[in-house]
Tab-separated table of C-alpha atoms and ligand atoms in Angstrom:
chain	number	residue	atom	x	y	z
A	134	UNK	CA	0.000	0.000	0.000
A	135	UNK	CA	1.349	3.523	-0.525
A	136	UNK	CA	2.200	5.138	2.517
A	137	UNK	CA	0.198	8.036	2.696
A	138	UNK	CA	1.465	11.662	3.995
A	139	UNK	CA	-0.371	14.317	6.044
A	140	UNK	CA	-0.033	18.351	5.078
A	141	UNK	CA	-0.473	20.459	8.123
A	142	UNK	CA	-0.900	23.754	8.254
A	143	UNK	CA	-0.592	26.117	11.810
A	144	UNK	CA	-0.512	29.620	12.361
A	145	UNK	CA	-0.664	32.094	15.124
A	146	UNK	CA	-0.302	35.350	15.421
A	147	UNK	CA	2.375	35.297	18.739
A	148	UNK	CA	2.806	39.473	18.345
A	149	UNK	CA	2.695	42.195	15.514
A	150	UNK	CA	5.776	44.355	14.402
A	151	UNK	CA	4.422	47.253	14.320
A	152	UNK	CA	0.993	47.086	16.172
A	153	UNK	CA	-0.487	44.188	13.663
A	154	UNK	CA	1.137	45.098	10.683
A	155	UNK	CA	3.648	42.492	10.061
A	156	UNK	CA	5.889	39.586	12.137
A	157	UNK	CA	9.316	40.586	13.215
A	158	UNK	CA	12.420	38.602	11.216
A	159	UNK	CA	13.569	37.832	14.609
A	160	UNK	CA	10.454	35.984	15.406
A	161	UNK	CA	10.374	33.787	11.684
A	162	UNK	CA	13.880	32.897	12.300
A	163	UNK	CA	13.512	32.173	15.819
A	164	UNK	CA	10.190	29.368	14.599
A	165	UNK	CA	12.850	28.041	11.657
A	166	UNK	CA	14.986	26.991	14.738
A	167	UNK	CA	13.005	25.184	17.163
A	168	UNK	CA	11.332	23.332	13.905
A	169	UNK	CA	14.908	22.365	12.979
A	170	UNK	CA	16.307	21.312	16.596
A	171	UNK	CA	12.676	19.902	17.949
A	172	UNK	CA	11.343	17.927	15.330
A	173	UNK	CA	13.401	14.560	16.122
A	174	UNK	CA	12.390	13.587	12.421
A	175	UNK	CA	9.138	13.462	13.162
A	176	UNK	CA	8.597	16.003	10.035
A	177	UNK	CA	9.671	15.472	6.378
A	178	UNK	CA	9.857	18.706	5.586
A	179	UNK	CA	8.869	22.429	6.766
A	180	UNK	CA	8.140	25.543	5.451
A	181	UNK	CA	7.956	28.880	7.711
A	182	UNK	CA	5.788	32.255	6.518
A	183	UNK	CA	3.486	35.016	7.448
A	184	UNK	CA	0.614	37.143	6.594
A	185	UNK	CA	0.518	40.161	8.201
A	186	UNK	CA	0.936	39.380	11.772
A	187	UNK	CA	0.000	35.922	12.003
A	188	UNK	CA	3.166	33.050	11.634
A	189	UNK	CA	2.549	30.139	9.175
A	190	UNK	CA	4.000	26.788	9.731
A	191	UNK	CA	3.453	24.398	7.069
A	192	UNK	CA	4.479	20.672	8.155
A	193	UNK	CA	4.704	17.338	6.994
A	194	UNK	CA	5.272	14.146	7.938
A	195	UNK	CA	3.227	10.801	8.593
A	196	UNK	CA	1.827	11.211	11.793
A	197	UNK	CA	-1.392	11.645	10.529
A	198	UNK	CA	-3.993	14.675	11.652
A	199	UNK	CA	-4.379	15.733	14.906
A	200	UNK	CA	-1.252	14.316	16.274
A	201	UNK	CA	-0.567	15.141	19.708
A	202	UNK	CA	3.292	14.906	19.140
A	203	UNK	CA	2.831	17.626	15.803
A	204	UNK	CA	0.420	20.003	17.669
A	205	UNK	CA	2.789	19.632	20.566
A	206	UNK	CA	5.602	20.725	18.124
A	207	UNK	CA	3.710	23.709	16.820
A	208	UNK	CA	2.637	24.916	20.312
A	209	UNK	CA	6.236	24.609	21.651
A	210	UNK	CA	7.886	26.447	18.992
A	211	UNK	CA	5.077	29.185	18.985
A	212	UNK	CA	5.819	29.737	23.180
A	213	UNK	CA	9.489	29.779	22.604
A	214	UNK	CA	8.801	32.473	19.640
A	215	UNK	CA	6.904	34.283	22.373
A	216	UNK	CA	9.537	34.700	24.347
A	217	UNK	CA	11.526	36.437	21.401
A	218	UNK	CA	8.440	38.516	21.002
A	219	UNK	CA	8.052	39.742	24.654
A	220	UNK	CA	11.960	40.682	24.337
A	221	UNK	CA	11.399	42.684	21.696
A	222	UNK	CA	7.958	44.094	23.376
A	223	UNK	CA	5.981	43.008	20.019
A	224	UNK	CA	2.929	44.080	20.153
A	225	UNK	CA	0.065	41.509	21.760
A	226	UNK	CA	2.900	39.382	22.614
A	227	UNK	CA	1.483	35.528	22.501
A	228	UNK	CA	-1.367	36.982	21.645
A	229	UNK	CA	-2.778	33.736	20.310
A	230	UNK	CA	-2.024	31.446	22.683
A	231	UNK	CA	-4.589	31.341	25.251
A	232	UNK	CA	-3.240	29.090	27.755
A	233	UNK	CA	-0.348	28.227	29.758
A	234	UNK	CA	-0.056	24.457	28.421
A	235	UNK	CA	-0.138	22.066	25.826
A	236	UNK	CA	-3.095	19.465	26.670
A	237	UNK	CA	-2.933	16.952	23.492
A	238	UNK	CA	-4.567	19.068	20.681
A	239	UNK	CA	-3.846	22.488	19.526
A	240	UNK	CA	-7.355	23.160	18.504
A	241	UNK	CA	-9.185	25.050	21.111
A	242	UNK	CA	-5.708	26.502	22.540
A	243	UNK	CA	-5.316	29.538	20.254
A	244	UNK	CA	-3.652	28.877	17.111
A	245	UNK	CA	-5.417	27.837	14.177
A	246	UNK	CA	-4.848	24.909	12.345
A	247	UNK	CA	-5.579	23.036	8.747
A	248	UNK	CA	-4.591	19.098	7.665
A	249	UNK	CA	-5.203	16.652	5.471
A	250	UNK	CA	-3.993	13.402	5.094
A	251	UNK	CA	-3.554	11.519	1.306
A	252	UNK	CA	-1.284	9.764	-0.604
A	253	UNK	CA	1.211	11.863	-2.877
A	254	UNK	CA	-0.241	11.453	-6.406
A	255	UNK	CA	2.542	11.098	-9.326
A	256	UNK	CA	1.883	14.838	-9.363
A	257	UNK	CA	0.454	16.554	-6.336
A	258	UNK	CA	-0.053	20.513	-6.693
A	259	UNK	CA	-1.337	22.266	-3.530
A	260	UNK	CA	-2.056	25.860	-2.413
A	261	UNK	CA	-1.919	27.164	0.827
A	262	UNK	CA	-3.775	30.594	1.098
A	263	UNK	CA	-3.046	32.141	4.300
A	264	UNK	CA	-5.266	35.378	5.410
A	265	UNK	CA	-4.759	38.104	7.774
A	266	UNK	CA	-7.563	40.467	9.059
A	267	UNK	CA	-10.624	38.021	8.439
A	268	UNK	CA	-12.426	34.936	10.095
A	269	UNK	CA	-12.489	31.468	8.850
A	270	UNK	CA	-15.796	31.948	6.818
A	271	UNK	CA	-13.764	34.131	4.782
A	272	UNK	CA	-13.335	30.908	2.351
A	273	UNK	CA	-16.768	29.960	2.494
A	274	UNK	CA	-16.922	31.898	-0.796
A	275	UNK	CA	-13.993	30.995	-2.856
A	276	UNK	CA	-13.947	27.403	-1.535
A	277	UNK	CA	-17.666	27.691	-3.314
A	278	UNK	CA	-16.669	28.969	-6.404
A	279	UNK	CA	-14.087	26.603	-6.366
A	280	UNK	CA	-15.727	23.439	-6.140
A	281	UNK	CA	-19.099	23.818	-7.121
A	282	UNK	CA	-19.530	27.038	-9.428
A	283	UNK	CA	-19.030	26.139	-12.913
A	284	UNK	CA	-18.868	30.086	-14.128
A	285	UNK	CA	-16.054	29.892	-12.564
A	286	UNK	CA	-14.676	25.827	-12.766
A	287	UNK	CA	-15.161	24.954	-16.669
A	288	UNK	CA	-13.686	21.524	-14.912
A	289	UNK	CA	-16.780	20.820	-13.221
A	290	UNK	CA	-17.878	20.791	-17.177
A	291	UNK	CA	-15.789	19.436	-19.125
A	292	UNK	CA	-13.504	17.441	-16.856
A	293	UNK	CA	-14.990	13.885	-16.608
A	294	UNK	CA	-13.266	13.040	-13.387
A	295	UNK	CA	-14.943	16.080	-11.724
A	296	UNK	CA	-18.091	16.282	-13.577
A	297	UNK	CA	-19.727	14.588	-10.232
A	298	UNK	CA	-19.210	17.069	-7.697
A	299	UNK	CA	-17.875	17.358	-4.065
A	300	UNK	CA	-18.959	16.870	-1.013
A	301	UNK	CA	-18.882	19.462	1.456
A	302	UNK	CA	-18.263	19.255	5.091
A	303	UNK	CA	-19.694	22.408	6.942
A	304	UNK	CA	-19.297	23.464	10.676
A	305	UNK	CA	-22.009	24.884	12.669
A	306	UNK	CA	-19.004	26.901	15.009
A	307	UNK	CA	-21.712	28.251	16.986
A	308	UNK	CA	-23.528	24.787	17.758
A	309	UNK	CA	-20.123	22.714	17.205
A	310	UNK	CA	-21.973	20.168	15.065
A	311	UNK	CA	-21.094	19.088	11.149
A	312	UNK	CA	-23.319	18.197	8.574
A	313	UNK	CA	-22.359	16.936	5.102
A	314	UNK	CA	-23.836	18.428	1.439
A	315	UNK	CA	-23.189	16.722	-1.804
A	316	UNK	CA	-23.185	19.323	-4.626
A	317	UNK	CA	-24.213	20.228	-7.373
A	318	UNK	CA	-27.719	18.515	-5.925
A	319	UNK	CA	-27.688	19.592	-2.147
A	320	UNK	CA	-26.396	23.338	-3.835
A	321	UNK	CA	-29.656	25.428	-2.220
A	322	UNK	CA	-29.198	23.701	0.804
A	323	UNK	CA	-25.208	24.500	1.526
A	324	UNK	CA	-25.848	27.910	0.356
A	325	UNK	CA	-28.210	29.046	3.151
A	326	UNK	CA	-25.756	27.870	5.743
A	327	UNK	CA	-22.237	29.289	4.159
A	328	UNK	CA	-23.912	32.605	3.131
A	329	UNK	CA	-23.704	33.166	6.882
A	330	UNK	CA	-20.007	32.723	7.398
A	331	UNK	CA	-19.723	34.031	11.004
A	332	UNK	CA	-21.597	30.721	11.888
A	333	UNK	CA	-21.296	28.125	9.203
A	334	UNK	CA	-17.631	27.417	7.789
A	335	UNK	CA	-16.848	24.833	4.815
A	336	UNK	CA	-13.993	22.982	6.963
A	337	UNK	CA	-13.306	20.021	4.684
A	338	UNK	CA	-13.823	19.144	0.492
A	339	UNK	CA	-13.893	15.765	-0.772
A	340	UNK	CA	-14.213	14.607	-4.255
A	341	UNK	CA	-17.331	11.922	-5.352
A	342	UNK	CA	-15.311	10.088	-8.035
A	343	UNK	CA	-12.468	9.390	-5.689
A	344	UNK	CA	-13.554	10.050	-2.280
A	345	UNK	CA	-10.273	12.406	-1.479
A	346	UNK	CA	-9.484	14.950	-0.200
A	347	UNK	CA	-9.697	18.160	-1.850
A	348	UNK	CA	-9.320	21.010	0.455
A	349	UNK	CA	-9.196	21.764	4.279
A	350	UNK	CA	-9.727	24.889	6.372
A	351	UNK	CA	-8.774	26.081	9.791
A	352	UNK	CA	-11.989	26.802	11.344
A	353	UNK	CA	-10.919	27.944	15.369
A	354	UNK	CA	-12.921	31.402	16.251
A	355	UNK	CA	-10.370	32.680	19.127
A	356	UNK	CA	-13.470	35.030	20.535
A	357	UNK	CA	-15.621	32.197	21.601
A	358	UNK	CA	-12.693	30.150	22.630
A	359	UNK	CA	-11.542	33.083	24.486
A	360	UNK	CA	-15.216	34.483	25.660
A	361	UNK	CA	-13.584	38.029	24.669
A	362	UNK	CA	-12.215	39.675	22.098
A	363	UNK	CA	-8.665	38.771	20.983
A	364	UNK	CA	-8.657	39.582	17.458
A	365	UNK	CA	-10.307	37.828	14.356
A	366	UNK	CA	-8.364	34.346	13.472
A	367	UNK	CA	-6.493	34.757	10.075
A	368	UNK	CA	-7.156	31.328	8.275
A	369	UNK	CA	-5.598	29.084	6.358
A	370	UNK	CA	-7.195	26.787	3.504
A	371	UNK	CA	-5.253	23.953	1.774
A	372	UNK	CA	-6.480	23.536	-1.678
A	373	UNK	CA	-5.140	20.343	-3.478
A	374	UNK	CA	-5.183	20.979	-7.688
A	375	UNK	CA	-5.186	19.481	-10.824
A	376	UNK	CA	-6.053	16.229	-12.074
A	377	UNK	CA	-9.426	15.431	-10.868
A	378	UNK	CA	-9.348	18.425	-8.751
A	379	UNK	CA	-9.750	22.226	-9.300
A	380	UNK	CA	-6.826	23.540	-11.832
A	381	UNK	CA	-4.695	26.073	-10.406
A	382	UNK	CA	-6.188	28.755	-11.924
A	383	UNK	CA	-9.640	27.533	-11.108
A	384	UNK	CA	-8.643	27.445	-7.524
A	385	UNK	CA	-7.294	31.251	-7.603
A	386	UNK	CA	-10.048	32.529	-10.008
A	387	UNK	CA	-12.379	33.778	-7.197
A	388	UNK	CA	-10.138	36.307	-5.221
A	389	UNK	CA	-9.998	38.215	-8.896
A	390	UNK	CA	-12.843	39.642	-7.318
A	391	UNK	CA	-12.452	40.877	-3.870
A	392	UNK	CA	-15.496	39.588	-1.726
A	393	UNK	CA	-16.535	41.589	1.495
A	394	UNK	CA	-15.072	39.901	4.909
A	395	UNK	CA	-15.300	40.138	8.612
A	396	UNK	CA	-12.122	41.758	10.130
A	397	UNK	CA	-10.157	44.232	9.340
A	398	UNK	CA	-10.094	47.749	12.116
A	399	UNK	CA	-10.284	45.674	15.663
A	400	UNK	CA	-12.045	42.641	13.841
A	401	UNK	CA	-15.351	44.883	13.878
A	402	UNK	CA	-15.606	45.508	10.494
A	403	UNK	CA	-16.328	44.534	6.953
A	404	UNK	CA	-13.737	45.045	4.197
A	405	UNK	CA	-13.109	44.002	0.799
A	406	UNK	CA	-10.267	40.609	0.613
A	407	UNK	CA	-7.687	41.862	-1.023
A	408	UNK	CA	-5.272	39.189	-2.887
A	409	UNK	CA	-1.675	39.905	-2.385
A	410	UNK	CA	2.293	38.723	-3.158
A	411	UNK	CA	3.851	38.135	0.462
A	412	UNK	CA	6.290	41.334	-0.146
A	413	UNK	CA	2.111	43.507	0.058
A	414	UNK	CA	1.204	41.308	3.011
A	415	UNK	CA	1.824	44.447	5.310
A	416	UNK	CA	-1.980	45.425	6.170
A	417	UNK	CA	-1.730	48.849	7.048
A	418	UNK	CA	-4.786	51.515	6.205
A	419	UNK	CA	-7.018	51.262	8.943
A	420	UNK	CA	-4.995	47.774	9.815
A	421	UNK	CA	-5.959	46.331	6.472
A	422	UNK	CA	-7.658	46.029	3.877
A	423	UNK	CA	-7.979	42.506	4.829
A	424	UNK	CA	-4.940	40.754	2.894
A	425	UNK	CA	-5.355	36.788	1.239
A	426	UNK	CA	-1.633	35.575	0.062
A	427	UNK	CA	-1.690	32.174	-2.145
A	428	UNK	CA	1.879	30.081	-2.207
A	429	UNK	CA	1.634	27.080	-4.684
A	430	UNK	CA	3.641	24.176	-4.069
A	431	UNK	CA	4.674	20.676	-6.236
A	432	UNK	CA	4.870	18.120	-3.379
A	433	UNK	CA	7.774	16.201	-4.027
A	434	UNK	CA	7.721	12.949	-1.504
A	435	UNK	CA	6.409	15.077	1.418
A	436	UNK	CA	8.671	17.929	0.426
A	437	UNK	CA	7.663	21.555	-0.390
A	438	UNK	CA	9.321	22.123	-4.336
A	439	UNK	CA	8.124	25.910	-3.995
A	440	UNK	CA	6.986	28.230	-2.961
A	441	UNK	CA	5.178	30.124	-6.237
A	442	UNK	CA	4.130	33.520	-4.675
A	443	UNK	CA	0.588	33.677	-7.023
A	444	UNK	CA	-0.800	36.558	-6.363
A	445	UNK	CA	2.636	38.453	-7.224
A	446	UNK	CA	1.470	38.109	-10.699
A	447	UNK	CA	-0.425	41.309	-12.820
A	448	UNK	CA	-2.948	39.596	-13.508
A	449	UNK	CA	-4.618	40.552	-9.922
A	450	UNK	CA	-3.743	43.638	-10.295
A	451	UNK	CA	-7.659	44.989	-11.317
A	452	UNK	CA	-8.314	43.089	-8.008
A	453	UNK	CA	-6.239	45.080	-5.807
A	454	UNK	CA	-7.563	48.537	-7.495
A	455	UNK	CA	-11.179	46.948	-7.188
A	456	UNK	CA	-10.384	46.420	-2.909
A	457	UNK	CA	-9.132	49.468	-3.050
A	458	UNK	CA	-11.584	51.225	-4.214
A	459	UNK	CA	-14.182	49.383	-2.057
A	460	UNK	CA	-12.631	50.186	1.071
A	461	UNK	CA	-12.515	54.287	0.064
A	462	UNK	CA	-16.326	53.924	0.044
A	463	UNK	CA	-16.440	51.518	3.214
A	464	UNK	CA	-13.983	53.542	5.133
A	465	UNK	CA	-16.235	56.773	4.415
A	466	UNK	CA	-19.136	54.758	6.542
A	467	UNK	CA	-16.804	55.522	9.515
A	468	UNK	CA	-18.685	53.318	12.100
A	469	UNK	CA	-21.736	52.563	10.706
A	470	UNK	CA	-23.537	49.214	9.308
A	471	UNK	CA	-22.398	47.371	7.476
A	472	UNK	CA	-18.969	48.932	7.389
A	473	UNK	CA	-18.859	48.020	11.053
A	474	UNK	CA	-19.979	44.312	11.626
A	475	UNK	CA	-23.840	43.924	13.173
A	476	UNK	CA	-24.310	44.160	16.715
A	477	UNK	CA	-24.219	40.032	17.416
A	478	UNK	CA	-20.840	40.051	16.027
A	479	UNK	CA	-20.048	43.089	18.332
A	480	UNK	CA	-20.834	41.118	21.937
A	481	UNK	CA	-17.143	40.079	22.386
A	482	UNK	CA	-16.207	44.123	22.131
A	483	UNK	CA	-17.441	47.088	23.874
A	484	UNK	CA	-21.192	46.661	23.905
A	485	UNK	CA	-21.795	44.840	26.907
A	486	UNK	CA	-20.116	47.036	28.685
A	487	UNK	CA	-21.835	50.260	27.640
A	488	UNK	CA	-24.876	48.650	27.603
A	489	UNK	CA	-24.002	48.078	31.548
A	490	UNK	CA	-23.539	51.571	32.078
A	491	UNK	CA	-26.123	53.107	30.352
A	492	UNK	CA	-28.920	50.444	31.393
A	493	UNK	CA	-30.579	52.381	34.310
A	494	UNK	CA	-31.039	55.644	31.474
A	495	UNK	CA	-33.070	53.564	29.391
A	496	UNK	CA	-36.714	54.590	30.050
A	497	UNK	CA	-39.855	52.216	28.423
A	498	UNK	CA	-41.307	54.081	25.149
A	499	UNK	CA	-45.365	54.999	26.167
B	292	LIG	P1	-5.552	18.343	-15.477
B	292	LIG	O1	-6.548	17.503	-16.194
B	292	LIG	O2	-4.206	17.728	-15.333
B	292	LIG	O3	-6.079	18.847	-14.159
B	292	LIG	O4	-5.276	19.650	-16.403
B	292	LIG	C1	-6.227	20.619	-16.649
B	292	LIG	C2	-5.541	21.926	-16.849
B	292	LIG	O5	-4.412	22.127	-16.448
B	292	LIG	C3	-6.300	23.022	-17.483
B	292	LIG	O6	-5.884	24.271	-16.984
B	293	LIG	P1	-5.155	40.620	14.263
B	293	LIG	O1	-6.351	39.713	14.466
B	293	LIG	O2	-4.495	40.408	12.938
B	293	LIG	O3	-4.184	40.517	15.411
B	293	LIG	O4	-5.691	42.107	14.188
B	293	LIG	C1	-6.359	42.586	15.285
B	293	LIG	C2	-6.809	43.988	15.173
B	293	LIG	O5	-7.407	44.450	16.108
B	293	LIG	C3	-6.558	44.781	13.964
B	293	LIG	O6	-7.027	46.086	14.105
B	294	LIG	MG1	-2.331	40.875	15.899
B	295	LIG	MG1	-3.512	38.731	12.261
């Protein structure tokens, strides 16, 4: 039997240089270490990156998903990077990792985390898009246009192999239940959940003719871990291509237009998701706009050939000028709907407390 390899990706965002604009050198190089002198070959292979604030660690090896001794390895190396970061006084300083100790799983401690396990095809494409200023139902709508829109997949067409569809696994984060769509059939029925991506996140893809894989999301939401506010979570999707699967330029098609997000100015707002190389992952105007970054990798026998830095190309460029020009109009909103999120995504931030304050002036209305 082939041996089969798992793809993990983890990020956290462990404290901003300057404010959350970016990750100190200091920091990345500090991660690179403990990866190299911790792993004790548990991992084939590792590559180390950012968006904006938020660290990127994307792992191999053949531990399989949700392996204590690989979440373990994450977690360490993001608390010794911490250490770097208070040092340095970064700003929010371990800012994603919300307790003391590791406990077996990383999910529920902070960081946010995407894997998939599958056996290296003869040719295995895969793009990791990493996002900074946005939630994890920020790929609710790409991940759909991906997989099940055929205006924008001809391969859902014309490629026999995909011509059946996908299934979709969505999470209720609210709830904390899953339920399971197969497109194109179940397609009214998935889109009245993921149209509401503060609550309902695609987590996992899987194709019908083969019954892979296909894509994975990180799907932790910090504020309800946390029960207050500690930033939005700055996801990471694994998108598997090619052959069967979503060609590359099928999988990057949708950020050429830059849907509206949950994020950006203390998480509280929406913006426009603006695709980006990783030398424009800097968000800075009003802390964003919200910033995607796509790095394409050839796995070569668990190792990353790559990266390709896709959204460096021109060809997005009408998509930058587009987010820009939709956050000049959202920014002129200043803080009102729907520039600024609704109130039930506002509980984890100052209402509750005002509301406190002010609850003895409210009077009943004759
Ligand atoms: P595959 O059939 O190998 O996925 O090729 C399709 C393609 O690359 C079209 O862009
Ligand atoms: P991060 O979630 O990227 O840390 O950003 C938080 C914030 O408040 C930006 O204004
Ligand atoms: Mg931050
Ligand atoms: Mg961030």
């Amino acid at each position: 039997m082939e041996s089969k390899i798992t793809l993990t990706a983890v990020k956290a965002d462990i404290g901003g240089f300057v404010g959350h604009s970016s990750v100190h050198p200091a920091l990345l190089e500090k991660v690179k270490e403990c990866l190299e002198q911790k792993n004790k070959g548990l991992l084939i292979d590792f590559h180390v990156t950012h968006v904006g604030d938020d660290i990127n660690l994307f792992l191999t090896h053949k531990e399989g998903i949700d392996s204590a001794n690989i979440h373990e390895l994450a977690w360490d190396t993001f608390k010794e990077a911490t250490e770097v970061a208070k040092k340095l006084k970064l700003y929010g300083a371990g800012q994603d990792l919300l307790e003391d100790s590791f406990s077996g799983n990383i999910k529920g401690l902070g960081p946010g985390i995407a894997e998939m396990e599958f056996v290296e095809r003869p040719s295995e494409p895969v793009i990791i898009f990493m996002a900074d200023k946005t939630e994890p139902g920020a790929w609710n709508y790409p991940l759909y246009k991906i997989f099940a829109d055929p205006f924008n997949t001809i391969g859902l067409v014309i490629d026999p192999k995909m011509h059946e569809g996908f299934k979709f696994e969505v999470h209720d984060l609210i709830e904390n239940k899953k339920i399971i769509f197969s497109l194109p059939e179940e397609l009214y029925n998935l889109l009245i959940f993921i149209g509401a991506p503060g609550r309902y996140c695609i987590k996992n893809i899987f194709s019908k003719t083969t019954g892979e894989i296909a894509a994975t999301s990180s799907t932790q939401r910090l504020n309800l871990l946390a029960g207050r506010y500690v930033g939005k979570d700055d996801p990471v999707c694994i998108v598997r291509c090619q052959s069967g699967l979503p060609a590359v330029g099928e999988a990057l098609e949708p950020f050429a237009n830059p849907h509206l997000v949950s994020g950006w100015m203390r998480g509280s707002h929406s913006g426009p998701l603006m695709p980006v190389s990783l030398n424009n992952a800097t968000p800075t105007r009003f802390d964003g706009p919200p910033r995607v970054v796509a790095l394409g990798f050839q796995m070569c026998n668990g190792k990353f050939i790559g990266p390709q830095d896709f959204f460096a190309d021109i060809a997005f460029d009408n998509a930058r000028q587009k987010a820009n020009d939709l956050a000049d109009y959202l920014r002129r909103l200043g803080p009102f709907e729907p520039h600024r999120l609704g109130l039930d995504e506002m509980e984890y931030t100052t209402m509750p407390s005002v509301m406190d304050k002010l609850k003895d002036r409210f009077e009943d209305i004759e």
